[in-house]
CSV table of C-alpha atoms in Angstrom, one decimal:
chain,number,residue,atom,x,y,z
R,412,UNK,CA,8.7,-13.4,61.9
R,413,UNK,CA,6.2,-10.9,60.8
R,414,UNK,CA,2.7,-11.2,59.5
R,415,UNK,CA,3.7,-10.2,56.0
R,416,UNK,CA,5.9,-13.3,55.6
R,417,UNK,CA,4.4,-15.7,53.1
R,418,UNK,CA,4.4,-19.3,54.3
R,419,UNK,CA,5.0,-22.0,51.8
R,420,UNK,CA,4.3,-25.6,52.9
R,421,UNK,CA,6.7,-28.4,52.0
R,422,UNK,CA,4.9,-31.8,52.1
R,423,UNK,CA,6.4,-35.2,52.8
R,424,UNK,CA,8.8,-36.2,50.0
R,425,UNK,CA,8.6,-32.7,48.5
R,426,UNK,CA,11.2,-29.9,48.1
R,427,UNK,CA,10.6,-26.2,47.5
R,428,UNK,CA,12.7,-23.1,47.0
R,429,UNK,CA,11.8,-19.4,47.6
R,430,UNK,CA,13.1,-15.9,47.9
R,431,UNK,CA,13.2,-13.7,51.0
R,432,UNK,CA,11.1,-13.2,53.0
R,433,UNK,CA,9.2,-16.4,52.5
R,434,UNK,CA,8.9,-19.0,55.3
R,435,UNK,CA,9.3,-22.5,54.1
R,436,UNK,CA,7.5,-24.9,56.5
R,437,UNK,CA,7.5,-28.6,56.8
R,438,UNK,CA,5.3,-30.3,59.4
R,439,UNK,CA,5.9,-33.5,61.3
R,440,UNK,CA,9.4,-34.8,60.5
R,441,UNK,CA,9.7,-38.1,62.3
R,442,UNK,CA,12.4,-40.5,61.0
R,443,UNK,CA,12.3,-38.3,57.8
R,444,UNK,CA,15.0,-35.6,57.6
R,445,UNK,CA,14.5,-32.0,56.7
R,446,UNK,CA,17.4,-30.2,54.8
R,447,UNK,CA,17.4,-26.4,54.7
R,448,UNK,CA,19.8,-24.6,52.4
R,449,UNK,CA,20.3,-20.8,52.4
R,450,UNK,CA,22.3,-18.3,50.4
R,451,UNK,CA,22.9,-15.2,52.6
R,452,UNK,CA,23.8,-13.0,49.7
R,453,UNK,CA,21.1,-13.9,47.2
R,454,UNK,CA,18.6,-14.3,50.1
R,455,UNK,CA,17.1,-17.4,48.7
R,456,UNK,CA,16.5,-20.7,50.5
R,457,UNK,CA,15.2,-24.2,50.0
R,458,UNK,CA,13.7,-26.9,52.1
R,459,UNK,CA,13.4,-30.7,51.5
R,460,UNK,CA,11.4,-33.2,53.5
R,461,UNK,CA,13.3,-36.4,52.7
R,462,UNK,CA,12.0,-39.9,53.5
R,463,UNK,CA,14.8,-42.3,52.7
R,464,UNK,CA,18.6,-42.2,52.5
R,465,UNK,CA,19.5,-44.0,49.3
R,466,UNK,CA,17.7,-44.3,45.9
R,467,UNK,CA,20.2,-46.9,44.6
R,468,UNK,CA,18.5,-49.6,46.6
R,469,UNK,CA,15.3,-49.2,44.6
R,470,UNK,CA,14.8,-50.3,41.0
R,471,UNK,CA,12.4,-47.5,40.2
R,472,UNK,CA,12.6,-44.0,41.3
R,473,UNK,CA,9.4,-41.9,40.7
R,474,UNK,CA,10.1,-39.0,43.0
R,475,UNK,CA,13.6,-37.7,43.5
R,476,UNK,CA,12.6,-35.6,46.5
R,477,UNK,CA,12.1,-38.8,48.5
R,478,UNK,CA,15.7,-39.7,48.6
R,479,UNK,CA,18.6,-37.9,50.3
R,480,UNK,CA,21.1,-38.8,47.6
R,481,UNK,CA,18.9,-37.2,44.8
R,482,UNK,CA,16.9,-34.6,46.7
R,483,UNK,CA,19.9,-32.5,48.0
R,484,UNK,CA,21.6,-32.1,44.6
R,485,UNK,CA,18.2,-31.3,43.1
R,486,UNK,CA,17.6,-28.7,45.8
R,487,UNK,CA,21.0,-27.1,45.1
R,488,UNK,CA,20.2,-27.0,41.3
R,489,UNK,CA,16.8,-25.3,42.0
R,490,UNK,CA,18.5,-22.7,44.2
R,491,UNK,CA,21.1,-22.0,41.6
R,492,UNK,CA,18.3,-21.4,39.1
R,493,UNK,CA,17.0,-18.8,41.6
R,494,UNK,CA,20.3,-17.1,41.7
R,495,UNK,CA,22.1,-18.9,44.6
R,496,UNK,CA,25.7,-19.8,44.4
R,497,UNK,CA,26.6,-23.3,45.5
R,498,UNK,CA,29.7,-22.3,47.4
R,499,UNK,CA,27.7,-19.8,49.5
R,500,UNK,CA,25.1,-22.2,50.6
R,501,UNK,CA,24.7,-23.1,54.2
R,502,UNK,CA,22.9,-26.2,55.4
R,503,UNK,CA,20.8,-27.0,58.5
R,504,UNK,CA,19.4,-30.4,59.3
R,505,UNK,CA,16.4,-31.5,61.5
R,506,UNK,CA,14.7,-34.8,62.0
R,507,UNK,CA,16.0,-38.3,61.7
R,508,UNK,CA,14.3,-39.5,64.9
R,509,UNK,CA,13.4,-43.0,65.8
R,510,UNK,CA,9.7,-42.7,66.7
R,511,UNK,CA,9.0,-46.3,67.7
R,512,UNK,CA,11.2,-48.4,69.9
R,513,UNK,CA,10.3,-52.0,69.2
R,514,UNK,CA,11.2,-54.4,71.9
R,515,UNK,CA,11.9,-57.0,69.2
R,516,UNK,CA,15.3,-55.8,67.9
R,517,UNK,CA,14.9,-57.6,64.6
R,518,UNK,CA,12.2,-55.0,63.6
R,519,UNK,CA,14.4,-52.0,64.3
R,520,UNK,CA,17.1,-53.1,61.9
R,521,UNK,CA,16.1,-50.5,59.3
R,522,UNK,CA,17.2,-47.7,61.6
R,523,UNK,CA,15.9,-45.2,59.0
R,524,UNK,CA,16.2,-42.0,61.0
R,525,UNK,CA,19.9,-42.5,61.8
R,526,UNK,CA,20.7,-43.5,58.2
R,527,UNK,CA,18.9,-40.4,56.9
R,528,UNK,CA,21.1,-38.2,59.1
R,529,UNK,CA,24.3,-39.9,58.0
R,530,UNK,CA,23.6,-39.9,54.3
R,531,UNK,CA,22.3,-36.2,54.4
R,532,UNK,CA,25.6,-35.2,56.1
R,533,UNK,CA,27.6,-37.2,53.6
R,534,UNK,CA,25.9,-35.8,50.5
R,535,UNK,CA,26.3,-32.2,51.8
R,536,UNK,CA,30.0,-32.9,52.4
R,537,UNK,CA,30.4,-34.3,48.9
R,538,UNK,CA,28.8,-31.2,47.4
R,539,UNK,CA,31.1,-29.0,49.5
R,540,UNK,CA,28.2,-27.4,51.4
R,541,UNK,CA,28.8,-26.3,54.9
R,542,UNK,CA,26.6,-27.8,57.6
R,543,UNK,CA,26.2,-25.0,60.1
R,544,UNK,CA,23.5,-26.4,62.5
R,545,UNK,CA,21.4,-29.4,63.2
R,546,UNK,CA,18.8,-30.7,65.5
R,547,UNK,CA,18.6,-34.4,64.9
R,548,UNK,CA,17.9,-37.8,66.5
R,549,UNK,CA,15.8,-38.5,69.6
R,550,UNK,CA,12.4,-40.1,69.6
R,551,UNK,CA,10.1,-37.1,68.9
R,552,UNK,CA,8.7,-35.4,65.8
R,553,UNK,CA,9.7,-31.9,64.6
R,554,UNK,CA,8.2,-29.1,62.6
R,555,UNK,CA,10.9,-27.2,60.7
R,556,UNK,CA,10.6,-23.7,59.4
R,557,UNK,CA,13.3,-21.9,57.3
R,558,UNK,CA,13.2,-18.1,57.3
R,559,UNK,CA,14.6,-17.2,53.9
R,560,UNK,CA,15.1,-13.6,55.1
R,561,UNK,CA,17.8,-14.4,57.6
R,562,UNK,CA,18.6,-18.1,57.3
R,563,UNK,CA,17.1,-18.9,60.7
R,564,UNK,CA,15.5,-22.3,61.2
R,565,UNK,CA,12.8,-22.7,63.8
R,566,UNK,CA,12.1,-26.1,65.3
R,567,UNK,CA,8.8,-26.9,67.0
R,568,UNK,CA,8.6,-30.0,69.2
R,569,UNK,CA,5.4,-31.1,71.1
R,570,UNK,CA,5.5,-29.9,74.7
R,571,UNK,CA,8.6,-27.7,74.3
R,572,UNK,CA,9.2,-24.1,73.5
R,573,UNK,CA,10.2,-23.3,69.9
R,574,UNK,CA,13.9,-23.1,69.3
R,575,UNK,CA,16.0,-21.4,66.7
R,576,UNK,CA,19.1,-23.0,65.1
L,710,UNK,CA,1.8,-59.1,41.3
L,711,UNK,CA,1.3,-55.4,41.4
L,712,UNK,CA,-1.1,-53.7,43.7
L,713,UNK,CA,-2.7,-51.9,40.8
L,714,UNK,CA,-4.0,-55.0,39.3
L,715,UNK,CA,-6.4,-55.7,42.1
L,716,UNK,CA,-9.9,-56.3,40.8
L,717,UNK,CA,-13.1,-55.3,42.6
L,718,UNK,CA,-13.5,-58.9,43.6
L,719,UNK,CA,-10.1,-58.9,45.3
L,720,UNK,CA,-10.9,-55.6,47.1
L,721,UNK,CA,-14.2,-57.0,48.3
L,722,UNK,CA,-12.5,-60.0,49.7
L,723,UNK,CA,-10.0,-57.8,51.5
L,724,UNK,CA,-12.8,-55.6,52.9
L,725,UNK,CA,-14.4,-58.8,54.1
L,726,UNK,CA,-11.2,-59.8,55.8
L,727,UNK,CA,-11.2,-56.3,57.4
L,728,UNK,CA,-14.8,-56.7,58.5
L,729,UNK,CA,-14.1,-60.0,60.2
L,730,UNK,CA,-10.9,-58.9,61.9
L,731,UNK,CA,-12.1,-55.4,62.9
L,732,UNK,CA,-15.4,-56.8,64.1
L,733,UNK,CA,-13.5,-59.0,66.6
L,734,UNK,CA,-11.3,-56.1,67.5
L,735,UNK,CA,-14.3,-53.8,68.2
L,736,UNK,CA,-15.8,-56.5,70.4
L,737,UNK,CA,-12.6,-56.9,72.3
L,738,UNK,CA,-12.5,-53.1,72.7
L,739,UNK,CA,-16.1,-52.9,73.9
L,740,UNK,CA,-15.4,-55.5,76.6
L,741,UNK,CA,-12.3,-53.7,77.7
L,742,UNK,CA,-13.9,-50.4,78.2
L,743,UNK,CA,-17.4,-51.8,79.1
L,744,UNK,CA,-19.1,-49.7,76.4
L,745,UNK,CA,-20.4,-50.4,73.0
L,746,UNK,CA,-17.7,-49.5,70.5
L,747,UNK,CA,-19.0,-49.2,66.9
L,748,UNK,CA,-17.1,-49.5,63.7
L,749,UNK,CA,-17.5,-48.2,60.2
L,750,UNK,CA,-17.7,-50.6,57.2
L,751,UNK,CA,-14.1,-51.3,56.3
L,752,UNK,CA,-12.5,-49.9,53.2
L,753,UNK,CA,-9.7,-51.6,51.2
L,754,UNK,CA,-7.7,-50.0,48.4
L,755,UNK,CA,-4.4,-48.9,47.1
L,756,UNK,CA,-3.6,-45.4,47.9
L,757,UNK,CA,-0.7,-43.0,47.4
L,758,UNK,CA,1.5,-42.8,50.5
L,759,UNK,CA,1.0,-39.1,50.8
L,760,UNK,CA,-2.8,-39.4,50.9
L,761,UNK,CA,-2.8,-41.6,54.0
L,762,UNK,CA,-2.4,-38.7,56.3
L,763,UNK,CA,-5.6,-36.9,55.3
L,764,UNK,CA,-7.6,-40.1,56.0
L,765,UNK,CA,-6.8,-39.7,59.7
L,766,UNK,CA,-6.5,-35.9,60.3
L,767,UNK,CA,-4.2,-32.9,60.2
L,768,UNK,CA,-0.5,-33.4,60.0
L,769,UNK,CA,0.2,-31.4,63.2
L,770,UNK,CA,-2.5,-33.0,65.2
L,771,UNK,CA,-1.4,-35.0,68.3
L,772,UNK,CA,-2.1,-38.7,68.0
L,773,UNK,CA,-1.1,-41.9,69.7
L,774,UNK,CA,-0.2,-44.7,67.4
L,775,UNK,CA,0.4,-48.4,68.3
L,776,UNK,CA,2.1,-50.5,65.7
L,777,UNK,CA,2.5,-54.2,65.6
L,778,UNK,CA,4.5,-56.1,62.9
L,779,UNK,CA,2.9,-59.3,61.7
L,780,UNK,CA,5.1,-62.2,60.8
L,781,UNK,CA,4.3,-65.6,59.4
L,782,UNK,CA,3.1,-66.5,55.9
L,783,UNK,CA,1.2,-63.2,55.5
L,784,UNK,CA,3.5,-60.5,56.9
L,785,UNK,CA,2.5,-56.9,57.3
L,786,UNK,CA,1.8,-54.2,59.8
L,787,UNK,CA,-1.1,-53.3,62.0
L,788,UNK,CA,-1.6,-49.7,63.1
L,789,UNK,CA,-4.1,-48.4,65.7
L,790,UNK,CA,-4.3,-44.6,65.8
L,791,UNK,CA,-6.1,-42.5,68.3
L,792,UNK,CA,-6.4,-38.7,68.6
L,793,UNK,CA,-5.2,-37.2,71.9
L,794,UNK,CA,-8.6,-37.0,73.5
L,795,UNK,CA,-9.6,-40.6,72.6
L,796,UNK,CA,-6.3,-41.9,73.9
L,797,UNK,CA,-6.9,-40.1,77.3
L,798,UNK,CA,-10.5,-41.3,77.4
L,799,UNK,CA,-9.5,-44.9,76.7
L,800,UNK,CA,-7.0,-44.8,79.5
L,801,UNK,CA,-9.7,-43.5,81.9
L,802,UNK,CA,-12.2,-46.2,80.8
L,803,UNK,CA,-9.6,-49.0,81.2
L,804,UNK,CA,-8.7,-47.7,84.6
L,805,UNK,CA,-12.2,-47.1,85.7
L,806,UNK,CA,-11.5,-43.4,86.2
L,807,UNK,CA,-13.9,-40.5,85.4
L,808,UNK,CA,-13.6,-39.4,81.8
L,809,UNK,CA,-11.3,-36.3,81.7
L,810,UNK,CA,-9.1,-37.5,84.6
L,811,UNK,CA,-6.1,-38.4,82.3
L,812,UNK,CA,-4.5,-35.3,80.8
L,813,UNK,CA,-1.2,-36.6,79.6
L,814,UNK,CA,0.5,-39.8,78.8
L,815,UNK,CA,3.2,-41.2,81.0
L,816,UNK,CA,5.1,-44.5,81.0
L,817,UNK,CA,2.3,-46.3,82.8
L,818,UNK,CA,-0.5,-45.0,80.6
L,819,UNK,CA,1.6,-45.6,77.5
L,820,UNK,CA,2.1,-49.2,78.4
L,821,UNK,CA,-1.6,-49.4,79.0
L,822,UNK,CA,-2.2,-48.2,75.4
L,823,UNK,CA,0.4,-50.6,74.1
L,824,UNK,CA,-1.4,-53.4,75.8
L,825,UNK,CA,-4.7,-52.2,74.3
L,826,UNK,CA,-3.0,-52.3,70.9
L,827,UNK,CA,-1.8,-55.8,71.7
L,828,UNK,CA,-5.3,-57.0,72.6
L,829,UNK,CA,-6.9,-55.4,69.5
L,830,UNK,CA,-4.2,-56.7,67.2
L,831,UNK,CA,-4.5,-60.2,68.8
L,832,UNK,CA,-8.3,-60.2,68.3
L,833,UNK,CA,-7.9,-59.0,64.7
L,834,UNK,CA,-5.3,-61.6,63.8
L,835,UNK,CA,-7.1,-64.5,65.5
L,836,UNK,CA,-10.2,-63.8,63.4
L,837,UNK,CA,-8.1,-63.4,60.3
L,838,UNK,CA,-6.2,-66.7,61.0
L,839,UNK,CA,-9.4,-68.6,61.5
L,840,UNK,CA,-10.9,-67.2,58.3
L,841,UNK,CA,-7.9,-67.9,56.2
L,842,UNK,CA,-6.2,-70.8,57.9
L,843,UNK,CA,-2.9,-68.8,57.9
L,844,UNK,CA,-0.9,-68.6,61.1
L,845,UNK,CA,-0.2,-64.9,61.8
L,846,UNK,CA,2.1,-63.9,64.7
L,847,UNK,CA,2.1,-60.3,66.0
L,848,UNK,CA,5.2,-58.6,67.4
L,849,UNK,CA,5.2,-56.9,70.8
L,850,UNK,CA,3.7,-53.5,69.9
L,851,UNK,CA,5.4,-50.1,70.0
L,852,UNK,CA,3.8,-46.8,70.8
L,853,UNK,CA,4.5,-43.2,69.7
L,854,UNK,CA,2.6,-40.1,70.8
L,855,UNK,CA,3.4,-37.1,68.6
L,856,UNK,CA,2.4,-35.1,65.5
L,857,UNK,CA,0.3,-37.2,63.1
L,858,UNK,CA,2.7,-36.5,60.2
L,859,UNK,CA,5.8,-37.7,62.1
L,860,UNK,CA,4.1,-40.7,63.7
L,861,UNK,CA,2.4,-42.0,60.6
L,862,UNK,CA,5.3,-41.6,58.2
L,863,UNK,CA,7.6,-43.2,60.7
L,864,UNK,CA,5.3,-46.1,61.3
L,865,UNK,CA,5.6,-47.0,57.7
L,866,UNK,CA,9.3,-46.3,57.3
L,867,UNK,CA,10.5,-47.8,60.5
L,868,UNK,CA,8.3,-50.8,59.8
L,869,UNK,CA,10.1,-51.3,56.5
L,870,UNK,CA,7.3,-50.1,54.1
L,871,UNK,CA,8.9,-47.8,51.5
L,872,UNK,CA,6.5,-48.0,48.6
L,873,UNK,CA,5.0,-45.1,46.7
L,874,UNK,CA,1.6,-46.7,47.0
L,875,UNK,CA,0.3,-48.9,49.7
L,876,UNK,CA,-2.5,-51.3,50.0
L,877,UNK,CA,-4.5,-50.6,53.2
L,878,UNK,CA,-7.5,-52.1,54.8
L,879,UNK,CA,-8.9,-49.6,57.3
L,880,UNK,CA,-11.8,-48.9,59.5
L,881,UNK,CA,-12.8,-46.4,62.1
L,882,UNK,CA,-13.9,-47.3,65.7
L,883,UNK,CA,-16.1,-44.8,67.5
L,884,UNK,CA,-18.2,-44.4,70.5
L,885,UNK,CA,-20.6,-41.4,70.6
L,886,UNK,CA,-21.0,-41.4,74.4
L,887,UNK,CA,-17.3,-40.7,75.2
L,888,UNK,CA,-16.2,-39.6,71.8
L,889,UNK,CA,-13.7,-42.3,71.1
L,890,UNK,CA,-12.3,-42.0,67.6
L,891,UNK,CA,-9.7,-44.6,66.5
L,892,UNK,CA,-8.4,-45.7,63.1
L,893,UNK,CA,-7.3,-49.2,62.5
L,894,UNK,CA,-5.0,-50.0,59.5
L,895,UNK,CA,-3.9,-53.4,58.2
L,896,UNK,CA,-1.0,-53.0,55.8
L,897,UNK,CA,-0.1,-56.3,54.2
L,898,UNK,CA,3.2,-56.8,52.3
L,899,UNK,CA,3.0,-57.7,48.6
L,900,UNK,CA,3.7,-61.4,49.2
L,901,UNK,CA,1.1,-61.5,52.0
L,902,UNK,CA,-1.6,-60.3,49.6
L,903,UNK,CA,-1.4,-63.2,47.3
L,904,UNK,CA,-1.2,-65.7,50.2
L,905,UNK,CA,-4.4,-64.2,51.7
L,906,UNK,CA,-6.3,-64.1,48.4
L,907,UNK,CA,-5.3,-67.7,47.6
L,908,UNK,CA,-6.5,-68.9,51.0
L,909,UNK,CA,-9.9,-67.4,50.2
L,910,UNK,CA,-10.0,-69.4,47.0
L,911,UNK,CA,-9.3,-66.4,44.7
L,912,UNK,CA,-6.8,-66.6,41.9
L,913,UNK,CA,-4.5,-63.7,41.3
């Protein structure tokens, strides 16, 4: 990373695409899942901060970026508009934690984090996009940064050194 | 009933509910830490999910959050959020230690904060039950200590609240002496809202 890199923040239930050398940053993925896509030839990348696995369980969808089944295809489309080729895209995932462990099992039935991971993997597979790395699960939050210059994804976790996937 | 149709009268009634409940919780907290804990006048309203974060702080700020699910005729969630320093200070106060002794949370201090959440939630719900004549049962609380963004979004999602907009009743607890700063949120489900309003004699 150098100081000339432009940082672009991706908020919760948002997705953004950018050209090299922009850093796409999303802060505080808990049970949400972050999906980073990158085209090594076109040097463009995209990052989505997804809240829920499946939009089909909701009668009304206001924001496509909120759901894994809609956000990932939309992210691909936006990257293609920016010159990416779908078959070259590589994916990295982070997040999908379970932050709270309720002692009463009936409350934990939603298991949102785990379902976010599973659906994100499935959608990528259906789109034919290769999943090259992931840092998922656990009971802690993550900040995820995609470096569109080299496709590296940096993960920040409280109390641990930053790692690269 | 949609959240959006709430009139000022409804919101005033909900603020009053917040006032009664949070007042009891603040008293319980004062007794626990043996210091006067003050509270702000509660606010009630429907806000966009994404706007909740900025009500508390920065997304990458470290916070402790205790969540209890409420069951019964008026289901919902109760969240008690503390910044890192306040969480440590409350542990010190509850254990009779000098402020500044606790520097990190471990299993024991986490259980202590869970228990604190339990007591505050209990005080809040008892007051609310008495005011409305609705029996409300809290779950055993769960605690997370992490980045605000991760903790708060997960508190809603893992608690089963998936809406674009949520009704919240919130207040802030504070103590100038030891700089305790806590946020208390009551997040009723849609069906709970009409039950609560009806119990107060309001039509919807």
